[in-house]
CSV table of C-alpha atoms in Angstrom, one decimal:
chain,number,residue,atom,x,y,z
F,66,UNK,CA,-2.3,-6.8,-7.3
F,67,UNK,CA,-2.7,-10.0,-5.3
F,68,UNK,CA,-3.8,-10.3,-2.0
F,69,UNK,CA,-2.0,-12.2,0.6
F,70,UNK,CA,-2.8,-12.9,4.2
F,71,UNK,CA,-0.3,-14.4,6.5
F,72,UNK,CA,-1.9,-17.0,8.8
F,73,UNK,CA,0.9,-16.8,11.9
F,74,UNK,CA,-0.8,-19.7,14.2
F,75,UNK,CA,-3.7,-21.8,15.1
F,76,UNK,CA,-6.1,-23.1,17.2
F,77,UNK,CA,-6.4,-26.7,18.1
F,78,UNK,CA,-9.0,-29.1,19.5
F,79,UNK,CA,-8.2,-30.7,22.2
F,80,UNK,CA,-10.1,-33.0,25.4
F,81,UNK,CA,-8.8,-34.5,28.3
F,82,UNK,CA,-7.8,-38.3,28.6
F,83,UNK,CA,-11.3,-38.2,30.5
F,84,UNK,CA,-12.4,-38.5,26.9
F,85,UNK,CA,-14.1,-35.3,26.5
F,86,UNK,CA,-14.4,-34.2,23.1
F,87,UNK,CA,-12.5,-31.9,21.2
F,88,UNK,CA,-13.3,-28.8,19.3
F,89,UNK,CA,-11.1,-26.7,16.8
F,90,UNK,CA,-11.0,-22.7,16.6
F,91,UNK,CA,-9.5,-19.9,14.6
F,92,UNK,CA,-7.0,-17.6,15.3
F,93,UNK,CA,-6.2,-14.3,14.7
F,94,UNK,CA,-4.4,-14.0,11.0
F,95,UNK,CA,-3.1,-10.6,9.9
F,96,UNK,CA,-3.8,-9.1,6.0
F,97,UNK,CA,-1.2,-8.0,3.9
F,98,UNK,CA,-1.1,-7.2,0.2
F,99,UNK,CA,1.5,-9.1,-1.8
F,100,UNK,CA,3.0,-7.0,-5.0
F,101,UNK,CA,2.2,-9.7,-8.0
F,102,UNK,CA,5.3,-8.4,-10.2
F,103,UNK,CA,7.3,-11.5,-9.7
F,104,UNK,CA,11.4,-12.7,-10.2
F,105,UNK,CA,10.3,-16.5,-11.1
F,106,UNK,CA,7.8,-18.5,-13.5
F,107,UNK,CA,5.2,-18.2,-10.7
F,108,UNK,CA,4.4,-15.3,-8.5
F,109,UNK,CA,6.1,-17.1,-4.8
F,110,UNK,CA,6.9,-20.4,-6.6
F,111,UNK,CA,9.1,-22.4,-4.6
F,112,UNK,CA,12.8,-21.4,-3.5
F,113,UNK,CA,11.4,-17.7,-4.1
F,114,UNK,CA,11.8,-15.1,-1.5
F,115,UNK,CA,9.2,-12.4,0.0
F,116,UNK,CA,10.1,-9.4,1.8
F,117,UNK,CA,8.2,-8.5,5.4
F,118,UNK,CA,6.4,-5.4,5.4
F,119,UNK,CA,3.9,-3.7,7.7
F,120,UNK,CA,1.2,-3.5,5.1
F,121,UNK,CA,2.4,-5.7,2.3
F,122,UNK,CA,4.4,-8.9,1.3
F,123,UNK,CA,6.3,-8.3,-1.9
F,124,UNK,CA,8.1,-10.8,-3.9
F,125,UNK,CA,12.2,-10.1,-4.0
F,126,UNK,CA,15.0,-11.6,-4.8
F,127,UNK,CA,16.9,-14.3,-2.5
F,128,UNK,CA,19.4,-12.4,-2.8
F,129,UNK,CA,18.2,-9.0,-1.6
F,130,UNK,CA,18.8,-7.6,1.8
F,131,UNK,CA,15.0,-6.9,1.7
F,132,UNK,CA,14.7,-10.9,1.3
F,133,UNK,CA,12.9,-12.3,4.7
F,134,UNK,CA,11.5,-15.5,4.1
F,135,UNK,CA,11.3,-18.1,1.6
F,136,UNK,CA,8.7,-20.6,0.0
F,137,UNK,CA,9.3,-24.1,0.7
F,138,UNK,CA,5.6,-25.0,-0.7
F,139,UNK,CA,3.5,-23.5,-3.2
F,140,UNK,CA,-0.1,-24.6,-4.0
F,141,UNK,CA,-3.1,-23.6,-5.9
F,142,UNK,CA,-6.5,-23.5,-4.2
F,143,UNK,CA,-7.4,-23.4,-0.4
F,144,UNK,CA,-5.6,-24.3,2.3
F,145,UNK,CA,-8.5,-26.4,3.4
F,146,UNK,CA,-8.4,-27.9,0.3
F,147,UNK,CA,-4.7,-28.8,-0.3
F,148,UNK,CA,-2.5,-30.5,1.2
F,149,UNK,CA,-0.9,-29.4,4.6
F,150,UNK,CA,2.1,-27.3,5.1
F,151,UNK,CA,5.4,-28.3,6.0
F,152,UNK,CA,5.8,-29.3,9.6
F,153,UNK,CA,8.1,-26.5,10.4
F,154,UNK,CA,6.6,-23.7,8.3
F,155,UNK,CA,6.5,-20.6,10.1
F,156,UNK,CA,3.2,-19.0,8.3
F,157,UNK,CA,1.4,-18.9,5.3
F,158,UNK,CA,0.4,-16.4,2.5
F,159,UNK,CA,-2.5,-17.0,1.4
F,160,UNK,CA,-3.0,-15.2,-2.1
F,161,UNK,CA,-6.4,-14.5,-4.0
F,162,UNK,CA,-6.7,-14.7,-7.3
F,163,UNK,CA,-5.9,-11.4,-9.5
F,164,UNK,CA,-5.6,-10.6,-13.1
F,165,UNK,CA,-2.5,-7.9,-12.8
F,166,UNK,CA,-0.2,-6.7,-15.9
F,167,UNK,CA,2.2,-9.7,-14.9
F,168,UNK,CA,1.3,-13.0,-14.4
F,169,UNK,CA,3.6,-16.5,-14.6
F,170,UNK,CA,2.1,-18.0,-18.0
F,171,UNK,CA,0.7,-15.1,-19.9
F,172,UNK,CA,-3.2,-15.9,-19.2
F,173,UNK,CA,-4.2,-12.8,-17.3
F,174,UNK,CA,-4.4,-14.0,-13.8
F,175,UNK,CA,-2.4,-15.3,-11.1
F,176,UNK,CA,-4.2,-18.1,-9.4
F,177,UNK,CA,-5.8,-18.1,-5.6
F,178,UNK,CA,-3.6,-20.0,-3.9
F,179,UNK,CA,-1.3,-20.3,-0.6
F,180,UNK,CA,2.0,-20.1,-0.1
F,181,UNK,CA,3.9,-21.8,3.0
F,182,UNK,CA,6.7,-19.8,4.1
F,183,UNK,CA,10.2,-20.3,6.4
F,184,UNK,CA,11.6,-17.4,7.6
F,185,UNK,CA,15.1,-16.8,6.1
F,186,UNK,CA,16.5,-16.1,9.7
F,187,UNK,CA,16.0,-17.1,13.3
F,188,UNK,CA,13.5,-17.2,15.5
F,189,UNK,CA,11.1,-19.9,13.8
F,190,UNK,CA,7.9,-20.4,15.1
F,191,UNK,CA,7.5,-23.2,13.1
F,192,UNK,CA,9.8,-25.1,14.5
F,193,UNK,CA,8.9,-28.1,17.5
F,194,UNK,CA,8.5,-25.8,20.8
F,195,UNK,CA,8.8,-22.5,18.7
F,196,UNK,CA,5.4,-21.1,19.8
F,197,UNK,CA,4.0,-20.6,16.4
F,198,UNK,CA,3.4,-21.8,12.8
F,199,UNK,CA,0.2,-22.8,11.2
F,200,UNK,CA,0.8,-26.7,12.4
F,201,UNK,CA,0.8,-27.8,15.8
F,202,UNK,CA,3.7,-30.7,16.1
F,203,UNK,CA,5.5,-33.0,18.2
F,204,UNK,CA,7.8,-31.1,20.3
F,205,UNK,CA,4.9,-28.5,20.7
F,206,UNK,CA,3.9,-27.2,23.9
F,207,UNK,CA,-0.2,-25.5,24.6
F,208,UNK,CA,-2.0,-23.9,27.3
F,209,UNK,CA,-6.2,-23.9,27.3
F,210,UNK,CA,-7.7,-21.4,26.4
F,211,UNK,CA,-11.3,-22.5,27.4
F,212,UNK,CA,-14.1,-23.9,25.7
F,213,UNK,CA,-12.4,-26.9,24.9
F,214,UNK,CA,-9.6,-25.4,22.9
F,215,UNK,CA,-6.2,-25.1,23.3
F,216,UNK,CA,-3.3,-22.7,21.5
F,217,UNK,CA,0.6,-23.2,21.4
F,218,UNK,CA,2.7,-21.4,23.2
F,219,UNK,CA,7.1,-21.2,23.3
F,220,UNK,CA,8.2,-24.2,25.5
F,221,UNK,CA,10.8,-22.2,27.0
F,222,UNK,CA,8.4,-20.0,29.0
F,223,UNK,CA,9.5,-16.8,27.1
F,224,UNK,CA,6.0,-16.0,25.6
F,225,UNK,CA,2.7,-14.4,27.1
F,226,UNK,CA,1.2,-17.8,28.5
F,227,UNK,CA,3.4,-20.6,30.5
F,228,UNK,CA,3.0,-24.0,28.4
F,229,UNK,CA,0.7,-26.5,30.1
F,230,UNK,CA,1.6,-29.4,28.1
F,231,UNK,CA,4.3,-30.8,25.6
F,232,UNK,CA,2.6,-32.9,22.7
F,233,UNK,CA,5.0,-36.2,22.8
F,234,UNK,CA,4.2,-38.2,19.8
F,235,UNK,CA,1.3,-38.3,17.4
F,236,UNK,CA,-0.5,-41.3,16.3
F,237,UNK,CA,-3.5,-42.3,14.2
F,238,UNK,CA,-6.0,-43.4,17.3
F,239,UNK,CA,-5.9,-42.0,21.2
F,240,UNK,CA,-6.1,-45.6,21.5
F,241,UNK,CA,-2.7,-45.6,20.4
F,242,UNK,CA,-1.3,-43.0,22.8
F,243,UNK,CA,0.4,-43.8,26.1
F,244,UNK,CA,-1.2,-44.6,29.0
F,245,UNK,CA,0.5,-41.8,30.9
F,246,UNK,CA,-1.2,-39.3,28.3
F,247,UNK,CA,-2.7,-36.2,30.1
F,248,UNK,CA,-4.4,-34.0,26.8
F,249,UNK,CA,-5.4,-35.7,23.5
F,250,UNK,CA,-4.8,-32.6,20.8
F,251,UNK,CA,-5.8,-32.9,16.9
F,252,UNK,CA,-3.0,-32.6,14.7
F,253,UNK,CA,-4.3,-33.4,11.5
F,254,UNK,CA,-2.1,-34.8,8.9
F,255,UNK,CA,-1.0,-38.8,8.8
F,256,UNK,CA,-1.0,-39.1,12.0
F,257,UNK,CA,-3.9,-36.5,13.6
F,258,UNK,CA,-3.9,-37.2,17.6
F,259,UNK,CA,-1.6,-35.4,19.9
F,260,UNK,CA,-0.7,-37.2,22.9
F,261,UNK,CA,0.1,-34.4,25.4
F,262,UNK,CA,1.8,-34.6,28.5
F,263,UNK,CA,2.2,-31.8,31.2
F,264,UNK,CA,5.3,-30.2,31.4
């Protein structure tokens, strides 16, 4: 069976336009145990579906009324190793490596690996102001959390903590950011500086 946590949002760096430095965090990620018996030639290849569950992720048909999200990436490896997410992927499985009775090419194992995952159905977190997702993006909005850190939170007021600033635009440099800038957050990616205004 292979193992799959679903990482549901993160923790950013972030510093005033003082020019205080930033630091980065985790958040909290909740485990689940994904079922490795598979409909495609990978186990959560992409265009696959996975069902929700309170203890476990299975892989299901699209089609299924079980269905709840689907993979719009799929990558062997760490996250921290591989390339990023989607910008408006709601969370990721992360799934370690196994050697079940099925596996996608016959070898004995299905690779460690992450899957990044868009919920078949409304609310997204992912999306810009959404209040979730494992990338903080433009359209964002965060509150501090202390210790130089900041977390997202749904721009439209509906979630436990009122938003303190909306990130704007991202750029390469804070020297690139608008003068008006309040917050410099670290995106990561192309383009890895926030510039956050308050809202």
């Amino acid at each position: 069976m292979a193992v799959a946590v679903a990482v549901l949002t993160g923790c950013q760096g972030w510093a005033g336009s003082s020019g205080a430095s930033g630091a980065s965090g985790a958040s909290g990620a909740s485990e689940r145990v994904a079922d490795s018996t598979g409909f495609g030639a990978v186990f959560l290849g992409v265009d696959e579906c996975s069902s929700f569950g309170t203890a476990s992720f299975t892989e299901v048909s699209c089609t299924s009324e079980r269905a709840a999200a689907r993979v719009v990436a799929r990558h062997d490896g760490k996250v921290s190793e591989g390339p990023v997410c989607p910008a408006t992927t709601d969370f990721v499985l992360h799934i370690s490596e196994s050697r079940p009775a099925y596996d996608e090419d016959g070898d004995g194992t299905v690779p460690r690996g992450y899957a990044c995952m868009r919920k078949l159905q409304a609310p997204h977190p992912g999306d810009p102001g959404g209040g979730g997702g494992p990338r903080t993006i433009v359209g964002d909005c965060v509150y501090g959390t202390g210790e130089g850190e900041v977390r997202e939170t749904s721009c439209d007021g509906e979630g436990r903590y009122e938003p303190e600033y909306e990130i704007a635009s991202a750029v390469g440099e804070r020297t690139d950011c608008p003068p008006s800038t309040a917050l410099y957050v670290r995106l990561g990616g192309n383009d890895p500086v926030g510039c956050a205004r308050p809202v």
